[in-house]
């Protein structure tokens, strides 16, 4: 794994991007302390729409796949009767 200080990375960004394109990971240091890692972008499981959102900076691809069943098992709060509607209306009044 390649390691580089911020100043060096700024001066030779194209060189280090070439390493990343080749599959190399680069640790970025600030005053010799690791602060970030530059890793190759993989788009194997992404749709064209997702890639456009990533390119626009509006989305990041997950590091691992998400199981919908696990998401549905997350407990959520329940509000009795019209208490939820009343809370929303109260919040809107406060905002005015």
PDB file of C-alpha atoms in Angstrom:
ATOM      1  CA  UNK A   1       0.000   0.000   0.000  1.00  0.00           C
ATOM      2  CA  UNK A   2       1.333   3.427  -1.001  1.00  0.00           C
ATOM      3  CA  UNK A   3       1.379   6.256   1.546  1.00  0.00           C
ATOM      4  CA  UNK A   4       1.694   9.962   0.702  1.00  0.00           C
ATOM      5  CA  UNK A   5       1.571  13.328   2.471  1.00  0.00           C
ATOM      6  CA  UNK A   6      -1.069  15.876   1.447  1.00  0.00           C
ATOM      7  CA  UNK A   7       1.430  18.304  -0.131  1.00  0.00           C
ATOM      8  CA  UNK A   8       2.952  15.551  -2.284  1.00  0.00           C
ATOM      9  CA  UNK A   9      -0.504  14.329  -3.300  1.00  0.00           C
ATOM     10  CA  UNK A  10      -1.541  17.847  -4.355  1.00  0.00           C
ATOM     11  CA  UNK A  11       1.610  18.260  -6.428  1.00  0.00           C
ATOM     12  CA  UNK A  12       1.371  14.875  -8.171  1.00  0.00           C
ATOM     13  CA  UNK A  13      -2.306  13.964  -8.096  1.00  0.00           C
ATOM     14  CA  UNK A  14      -2.310  12.486 -11.618  1.00  0.00           C
ATOM     15  CA  UNK A  15       0.495  10.089 -10.695  1.00  0.00           C
ATOM     16  CA  UNK A  16      -1.365   8.804  -7.631  1.00  0.00           C
ATOM     17  CA  UNK A  17      -4.660   8.527  -9.490  1.00  0.00           C
ATOM     18  CA  UNK A  18      -2.860   6.269 -11.956  1.00  0.00           C
ATOM     19  CA  UNK A  19      -1.883   4.005  -9.054  1.00  0.00           C
ATOM     20  CA  UNK A  20      -5.496   3.927  -7.855  1.00  0.00           C
ATOM     21  CA  UNK A  21      -6.804   3.127 -11.325  1.00  0.00           C
ATOM     22  CA  UNK A  22      -4.416   0.179 -11.301  1.00  0.00           C
ATOM     23  CA  UNK A  23      -6.037  -1.180  -8.142  1.00  0.00           C
ATOM     24  CA  UNK A  24      -3.648   0.281  -5.576  1.00  0.00           C
ATOM     25  CA  UNK A  25      -4.900   1.812  -2.311  1.00  0.00           C
ATOM     26  CA  UNK A  26      -3.223   5.005  -1.121  1.00  0.00           C
ATOM     27  CA  UNK A  27      -3.098   6.201   2.481  1.00  0.00           C
ATOM     28  CA  UNK A  28      -3.139   9.997   2.689  1.00  0.00           C
ATOM     29  CA  UNK A  29      -1.228  11.531   5.591  1.00  0.00           C
ATOM     30  CA  UNK A  30      -1.349  15.001   7.099  1.00  0.00           C
ATOM     31  CA  UNK A  31       1.903  15.735   8.931  1.00  0.00           C
ATOM     32  CA  UNK A  32       2.656  12.007   8.809  1.00  0.00           C
ATOM     33  CA  UNK A  33      -0.639  11.037  10.497  1.00  0.00           C
ATOM     34  CA  UNK A  34      -3.019   8.900   8.368  1.00  0.00           C
ATOM     35  CA  UNK A  35      -6.239  10.822   7.670  1.00  0.00           C
ATOM     36  CA  UNK A  36      -7.812   9.208   4.602  1.00  0.00           C
ATOM     37  CA  UNK A  37      -7.549   6.417   2.091  1.00  0.00           C
ATOM     38  CA  UNK A  38      -7.884   6.675  -1.688  1.00  0.00           C
ATOM     39  CA  UNK A  39      -9.349   3.438  -3.088  1.00  0.00           C
ATOM     40  CA  UNK A  40     -10.345   2.262  -6.571  1.00  0.00           C
ATOM     41  CA  UNK A  41     -13.960   2.872  -7.586  1.00  0.00           C
ATOM     42  CA  UNK A  42     -15.923  -0.270  -8.409  1.00  0.00           C
ATOM     43  CA  UNK A  43     -19.233  -0.026 -10.202  1.00  0.00           C
ATOM     44  CA  UNK A  44     -19.968  -3.697 -10.799  1.00  0.00           C
ATOM     45  CA  UNK A  45     -23.365  -3.827  -9.106  1.00  0.00           C
ATOM     46  CA  UNK A  46     -24.492  -0.250  -9.801  1.00  0.00           C
ATOM     47  CA  UNK A  47     -27.148   0.950 -12.203  1.00  0.00           C
ATOM     48  CA  UNK A  48     -26.560   3.799 -14.636  1.00  0.00           C
ATOM     49  CA  UNK A  49     -28.798   6.064 -12.548  1.00  0.00           C
ATOM     50  CA  UNK A  50     -26.768   5.332  -9.410  1.00  0.00           C
ATOM     51  CA  UNK A  51     -23.508   6.047 -11.228  1.00  0.00           C
ATOM     52  CA  UNK A  52     -24.872   9.407 -12.404  1.00  0.00           C
ATOM     53  CA  UNK A  53     -25.815  10.286  -8.813  1.00  0.00           C
ATOM     54  CA  UNK A  54     -22.334   9.281  -7.634  1.00  0.00           C
ATOM     55  CA  UNK A  55     -20.718  11.385 -10.350  1.00  0.00           C
ATOM     56  CA  UNK A  56     -22.850  14.371  -9.320  1.00  0.00           C
ATOM     57  CA  UNK A  57     -21.743  13.942  -5.712  1.00  0.00           C
ATOM     58  CA  UNK A  58     -25.288  13.265  -4.503  1.00  0.00           C
ATOM     59  CA  UNK A  59     -24.779   9.635  -3.484  1.00  0.00           C
ATOM     60  CA  UNK A  60     -22.107   7.238  -2.291  1.00  0.00           C
ATOM     61  CA  UNK A  61     -22.144   3.556  -3.140  1.00  0.00           C
ATOM     62  CA  UNK A  62     -22.424   1.181  -0.163  1.00  0.00           C
ATOM     63  CA  UNK A  63     -19.408  -0.871   0.866  1.00  0.00           C
ATOM     64  CA  UNK A  64     -21.572  -3.963   1.382  1.00  0.00           C
ATOM     65  CA  UNK A  65     -24.896  -5.100  -0.031  1.00  0.00           C
ATOM     66  CA  UNK A  66     -28.007  -4.304   1.983  1.00  0.00           C
ATOM     67  CA  UNK A  67     -30.582  -6.979   2.779  1.00  0.00           C
ATOM     68  CA  UNK A  68     -34.102  -5.548   2.618  1.00  0.00           C
ATOM     69  CA  UNK A  69     -35.368  -8.148   5.096  1.00  0.00           C
ATOM     70  CA  UNK A  70     -32.926  -6.874   7.714  1.00  0.00           C
ATOM     71  CA  UNK A  71     -34.086  -3.308   7.152  1.00  0.00           C
ATOM     72  CA  UNK A  72     -37.705  -4.290   7.670  1.00  0.00           C
ATOM     73  CA  UNK A  73     -36.839  -5.885  11.018  1.00  0.00           C
ATOM     74  CA  UNK A  74     -35.637  -2.572  12.493  1.00  0.00           C
ATOM     75  CA  UNK A  75     -38.111  -1.558  15.211  1.00  0.00           C
ATOM     76  CA  UNK A  76     -39.961   1.690  14.664  1.00  0.00           C
ATOM     77  CA  UNK A  77     -41.951   3.846  17.055  1.00  0.00           C
ATOM     78  CA  UNK A  78     -45.731   3.738  17.216  1.00  0.00           C
ATOM     79  CA  UNK A  79     -48.039   6.626  17.995  1.00  0.00           C
ATOM     80  CA  UNK A  80     -51.586   6.054  19.196  1.00  0.00           C
ATOM     81  CA  UNK A  81     -54.577   7.614  17.434  1.00  0.00           C
ATOM     82  CA  UNK A  82     -54.152  11.099  16.056  1.00  0.00           C
ATOM     83  CA  UNK A  83     -51.218  12.002  18.333  1.00  0.00           C
ATOM     84  CA  UNK A  84     -48.821  11.805  15.394  1.00  0.00           C
ATOM     85  CA  UNK A  85     -50.890  14.203  13.295  1.00  0.00           C
ATOM     86  CA  UNK A  86     -51.217  16.605  16.218  1.00  0.00           C
ATOM     87  CA  UNK A  87     -47.443  16.533  16.816  1.00  0.00           C
ATOM     88  CA  UNK A  88     -46.853  17.381  13.144  1.00  0.00           C
ATOM     89  CA  UNK A  89     -49.328  20.266  13.279  1.00  0.00           C
ATOM     90  CA  UNK A  90     -47.728  21.590  16.480  1.00  0.00           C
ATOM     91  CA  UNK A  91     -44.293  21.461  14.878  1.00  0.00           C
ATOM     92  CA  UNK A  92     -45.537  23.379  11.850  1.00  0.00           C
ATOM     93  CA  UNK A  93     -47.017  26.076  14.076  1.00  0.00           C
ATOM     94  CA  UNK A  94     -43.689  26.462  15.884  1.00  0.00           C
ATOM     95  CA  UNK A  95     -41.907  26.941  12.562  1.00  0.00           C
ATOM     96  CA  UNK A  96     -44.131  29.882  11.632  1.00  0.00           C
TER      97      UNK A  96
END
